[in-house]
Amino acid sequence: GHASHVMAEFDQYARQNSIIMLCIPPHSSHILHPLDVSCFAVLKRLYRQDIEAQMQVGINYINKDDILTLCKRSARLFLVQLQFRVILGRLG
């Protein structure tokens, strides 16, 4: 069906971009909560800012392909910011 085709594309995209997919057992998401508060909060903020920028130029609808593009862009910006923090930490 359509859903399995979309998942196959997503899996292929993940493999091509060295994205590691994780599955966690039910009722164990509390283990990842520290990441949600730290790393993922920054990533979510960058993604939200990108969505808001799209809306400011009149783009009020995004499709599944757009979501992957926006996520990729946000992740790259996140990694750049993280690299700057590491560099500044080494300097100071």
mmCIF file with all atom_site columns, C-alpha atoms in Angstrom:
data_model
loop_
_atom_site.group_PDB
_atom_site.id
_atom_site.type_symbol
_atom_site.label_atom_id
_atom_site.label_alt_id
_atom_site.label_comp_id
_atom_site.label_asym_id
_atom_site.label_entity_id
_atom_site.label_seq_id
_atom_site.pdbx_PDB_ins_code
_atom_site.Cartn_x
_atom_site.Cartn_y
_atom_site.Cartn_z
_atom_site.occupancy
_atom_site.B_iso_or_equiv
_atom_site.pdbx_formal_charge
_atom_site.auth_seq_id
_atom_site.auth_comp_id
_atom_site.auth_asym_id
_atom_site.auth_atom_id
_atom_site.pdbx_PDB_model_num
ATOM 1  C CA . GLY A 1 1  ? 0.000  0.000  0.000  1.00 0.00 ? 1  GLY A CA 1
ATOM 2  C CA . HIS A 1 2  ? 0.829  3.687  0.002  1.00 0.00 ? 2  HIS A CA 1
ATOM 3  C CA . ALA A 1 3  ? 2.021  3.740  3.614  1.00 0.00 ? 3  ALA A CA 1
ATOM 4  C CA . SER A 1 4  ? 4.553  0.966  3.040  1.00 0.00 ? 4  SER A CA 1
ATOM 5  C CA . HIS A 1 5  ? 5.849  2.780  -0.072 1.00 0.00 ? 5  HIS A CA 1
ATOM 6  C CA . VAL A 1 6  ? 6.350  5.975  1.944  1.00 0.00 ? 6  VAL A CA 1
ATOM 7  C CA . MET A 1 7  ? 8.147  4.051  4.698  1.00 0.00 ? 7  MET A CA 1
ATOM 8  C CA . ALA A 1 8  ? 10.398 2.379  2.120  1.00 0.00 ? 8  ALA A CA 1
ATOM 9  C CA . GLU A 1 9  ? 11.341 5.804  0.744  1.00 0.00 ? 9  GLU A CA 1
ATOM 10 C CA . PHE A 1 10 ? 11.993 7.099  4.256  1.00 0.00 ? 10 PHE A CA 1
ATOM 11 C CA . ASP A 1 11 ? 14.147 4.073  5.083  1.00 0.00 ? 11 ASP A CA 1
ATOM 12 C CA . GLN A 1 12 ? 16.127 4.584  1.873  1.00 0.00 ? 12 GLN A CA 1
ATOM 13 C CA . TYR A 1 13 ? 16.562 8.299  2.635  1.00 0.00 ? 13 TYR A CA 1
ATOM 14 C CA . ALA A 1 14 ? 17.752 7.443  6.142  1.00 0.00 ? 14 ALA A CA 1
ATOM 15 C CA . ARG A 1 15 ? 20.298 4.931  4.845  1.00 0.00 ? 15 ARG A CA 1
ATOM 16 C CA . GLN A 1 16 ? 21.613 7.317  2.170  1.00 0.00 ? 16 GLN A CA 1
ATOM 17 C CA . ASN A 1 17 ? 22.070 10.077 4.746  1.00 0.00 ? 17 ASN A CA 1
ATOM 18 C CA . SER A 1 18 ? 23.581 7.932  7.515  1.00 0.00 ? 18 SER A CA 1
ATOM 19 C CA . ILE A 1 19 ? 20.532 8.352  9.736  1.00 0.00 ? 19 ILE A CA 1
ATOM 20 C CA . ILE A 1 20 ? 20.212 5.626  12.339 1.00 0.00 ? 20 ILE A CA 1
ATOM 21 C CA . MET A 1 21 ? 16.619 4.760  13.174 1.00 0.00 ? 21 MET A CA 1
ATOM 22 C CA . LEU A 1 22 ? 15.958 3.724  16.761 1.00 0.00 ? 22 LEU A CA 1
ATOM 23 C CA . CYS A 1 23 ? 13.044 1.797  18.173 1.00 0.00 ? 23 CYS A CA 1
ATOM 24 C CA . ILE A 1 24 ? 12.496 1.940  21.886 1.00 0.00 ? 24 ILE A CA 1
ATOM 25 C CA . PRO A 1 25 ? 10.345 -0.424 23.915 1.00 0.00 ? 25 PRO A CA 1
ATOM 26 C CA . PRO A 1 26 ? 6.889  0.756  24.971 1.00 0.00 ? 26 PRO A CA 1
ATOM 27 C CA . HIS A 1 27 ? 6.709  2.780  28.190 1.00 0.00 ? 27 HIS A CA 1
ATOM 28 C CA . SER A 1 28 ? 10.421 3.637  28.139 1.00 0.00 ? 28 SER A CA 1
ATOM 29 C CA . SER A 1 29 ? 10.369 7.108  26.591 1.00 0.00 ? 29 SER A CA 1
ATOM 30 C CA . HIS A 1 30 ? 11.249 8.588  30.003 1.00 0.00 ? 30 HIS A CA 1
ATOM 31 C CA . ILE A 1 31 ? 14.790 7.324  29.389 1.00 0.00 ? 31 ILE A CA 1
ATOM 32 C CA . LEU A 1 32 ? 15.120 9.775  26.489 1.00 0.00 ? 32 LEU A CA 1
ATOM 33 C CA . HIS A 1 33 ? 13.538 12.711 28.331 1.00 0.00 ? 33 HIS A CA 1
ATOM 34 C CA . PRO A 1 34 ? 16.900 14.419 29.099 1.00 0.00 ? 34 PRO A CA 1
ATOM 35 C CA . LEU A 1 35 ? 17.566 14.515 25.340 1.00 0.00 ? 35 LEU A CA 1
ATOM 36 C CA . ASP A 1 36 ? 14.107 15.962 24.724 1.00 0.00 ? 36 ASP A CA 1
ATOM 37 C CA . VAL A 1 37 ? 14.831 18.797 27.133 1.00 0.00 ? 37 VAL A CA 1
ATOM 38 C CA . SER A 1 38 ? 18.317 19.524 25.794 1.00 0.00 ? 38 SER A CA 1
ATOM 39 C CA . CYS A 1 39 ? 19.200 18.458 22.247 1.00 0.00 ? 39 CYS A CA 1
ATOM 40 C CA . PHE A 1 40 ? 15.766 17.938 20.770 1.00 0.00 ? 40 PHE A CA 1
ATOM 41 C CA . ALA A 1 41 ? 14.452 21.207 22.224 1.00 0.00 ? 41 ALA A CA 1
ATOM 42 C CA . VAL A 1 42 ? 17.026 23.108 20.173 1.00 0.00 ? 42 VAL A CA 1
ATOM 43 C CA . LEU A 1 43 ? 16.256 21.066 17.072 1.00 0.00 ? 43 LEU A CA 1
ATOM 44 C CA . LYS A 1 44 ? 12.507 21.635 17.509 1.00 0.00 ? 44 LYS A CA 1
ATOM 45 C CA . ARG A 1 45 ? 13.094 25.374 17.914 1.00 0.00 ? 45 ARG A CA 1
ATOM 46 C CA . LEU A 1 46 ? 15.127 25.523 14.687 1.00 0.00 ? 46 LEU A CA 1
ATOM 47 C CA . TYR A 1 47 ? 12.458 23.539 12.824 1.00 0.00 ? 47 TYR A CA 1
ATOM 48 C CA . ARG A 1 48 ? 9.698  25.806 14.167 1.00 0.00 ? 48 ARG A CA 1
ATOM 49 C CA . GLN A 1 49 ? 11.651 28.919 13.117 1.00 0.00 ? 49 GLN A CA 1
ATOM 50 C CA . ASP A 1 50 ? 12.047 27.487 9.622  1.00 0.00 ? 50 ASP A CA 1
ATOM 51 C CA . ILE A 1 51 ? 8.300  26.793 9.405  1.00 0.00 ? 51 ILE A CA 1
ATOM 52 C CA . GLU A 1 52 ? 7.566  30.354 10.570 1.00 0.00 ? 52 GLU A CA 1
ATOM 53 C CA . ALA A 1 53 ? 9.955  31.738 7.938  1.00 0.00 ? 53 ALA A CA 1
ATOM 54 C CA . GLN A 1 54 ? 8.114  29.739 5.274  1.00 0.00 ? 54 GLN A CA 1
ATOM 55 C CA . MET A 1 55 ? 4.816  31.197 6.451  1.00 0.00 ? 55 MET A CA 1
ATOM 56 C CA . GLN A 1 56 ? 6.187  34.754 6.318  1.00 0.00 ? 56 GLN A CA 1
ATOM 57 C CA . VAL A 1 57 ? 6.848  34.367 2.598  1.00 0.00 ? 57 VAL A CA 1
ATOM 58 C CA . GLY A 1 58 ? 3.361  33.008 1.985  1.00 0.00 ? 58 GLY A CA 1
ATOM 59 C CA . ILE A 1 59 ? 3.978  29.262 2.120  1.00 0.00 ? 59 ILE A CA 1
ATOM 60 C CA . ASN A 1 60 ? 1.157  27.957 4.287  1.00 0.00 ? 60 ASN A CA 1
ATOM 61 C CA . TYR A 1 61 ? 1.221  24.286 3.306  1.00 0.00 ? 61 TYR A CA 1
ATOM 62 C CA . ILE A 1 62 ? 4.008  21.724 3.391  1.00 0.00 ? 62 ILE A CA 1
ATOM 63 C CA . ASN A 1 63 ? 3.920  18.163 2.104  1.00 0.00 ? 63 ASN A CA 1
ATOM 64 C CA . LYS A 1 64 ? 5.872  15.095 3.218  1.00 0.00 ? 64 LYS A CA 1
ATOM 65 C CA . ASP A 1 65 ? 8.837  15.919 0.986  1.00 0.00 ? 65 ASP A CA 1
ATOM 66 C CA . ASP A 1 66 ? 8.957  19.436 2.405  1.00 0.00 ? 66 ASP A CA 1
ATOM 67 C CA . ILE A 1 67 ? 8.995  18.052 5.940  1.00 0.00 ? 67 ILE A CA 1
ATOM 68 C CA . LEU A 1 68 ? 12.087 15.968 5.184  1.00 0.00 ? 68 LEU A CA 1
ATOM 69 C CA . THR A 1 69 ? 13.782 18.976 3.579  1.00 0.00 ? 69 THR A CA 1
ATOM 70 C CA . LEU A 1 70 ? 12.969 21.194 6.563  1.00 0.00 ? 70 LEU A CA 1
ATOM 71 C CA . CYS A 1 71 ? 14.128 18.537 9.023  1.00 0.00 ? 71 CYS A CA 1
ATOM 72 C CA . LYS A 1 72 ? 17.389 18.109 7.139  1.00 0.00 ? 72 LYS A CA 1
ATOM 73 C CA . ARG A 1 73 ? 17.977 21.866 7.061  1.00 0.00 ? 73 ARG A CA 1
ATOM 74 C CA . SER A 1 74 ? 17.213 22.186 10.781 1.00 0.00 ? 74 SER A CA 1
ATOM 75 C CA . ALA A 1 75 ? 19.496 19.259 11.613 1.00 0.00 ? 75 ALA A CA 1
ATOM 76 C CA . ARG A 1 76 ? 22.373 20.780 9.634  1.00 0.00 ? 76 ARG A CA 1
ATOM 77 C CA . LEU A 1 77 ? 21.947 24.111 11.408 1.00 0.00 ? 77 LEU A CA 1
ATOM 78 C CA . PHE A 1 78 ? 21.793 22.287 14.731 1.00 0.00 ? 78 PHE A CA 1
ATOM 79 C CA . LEU A 1 79 ? 25.070 20.495 13.974 1.00 0.00 ? 79 LEU A CA 1
ATOM 80 C CA . VAL A 1 80 ? 26.740 23.762 12.958 1.00 0.00 ? 80 VAL A CA 1
ATOM 81 C CA . GLN A 1 81 ? 25.666 25.354 16.237 1.00 0.00 ? 81 GLN A CA 1
ATOM 82 C CA . LEU A 1 82 ? 26.877 22.300 18.138 1.00 0.00 ? 82 LEU A CA 1
ATOM 83 C CA . GLN A 1 83 ? 30.265 22.466 16.392 1.00 0.00 ? 83 GLN A CA 1
ATOM 84 C CA . PHE A 1 84 ? 30.602 26.137 17.331 1.00 0.00 ? 84 PHE A CA 1
ATOM 85 C CA . ARG A 1 85 ? 29.875 25.302 20.965 1.00 0.00 ? 85 ARG A CA 1
ATOM 86 C CA . VAL A 1 86 ? 32.511 22.569 20.935 1.00 0.00 ? 86 VAL A CA 1
ATOM 87 C CA . ILE A 1 87 ? 35.078 24.901 19.351 1.00 0.00 ? 87 ILE A CA 1
ATOM 88 C CA . LEU A 1 88 ? 34.291 27.713 21.781 1.00 0.00 ? 88 LEU A CA 1
ATOM 89 C CA . GLY A 1 89 ? 34.508 25.263 24.675 1.00 0.00 ? 89 GLY A CA 1
ATOM 90 C CA . ARG A 1 90 ? 37.983 24.225 23.569 1.00 0.00 ? 90 ARG A CA 1
ATOM 91 C CA . LEU A 1 91 ? 39.098 27.842 23.226 1.00 0.00 ? 91 LEU A CA 1
ATOM 92 C CA . GLY A 1 92 ? 37.785 29.082 26.503 1.00 0.00 ? 92 GLY A CA 1
#
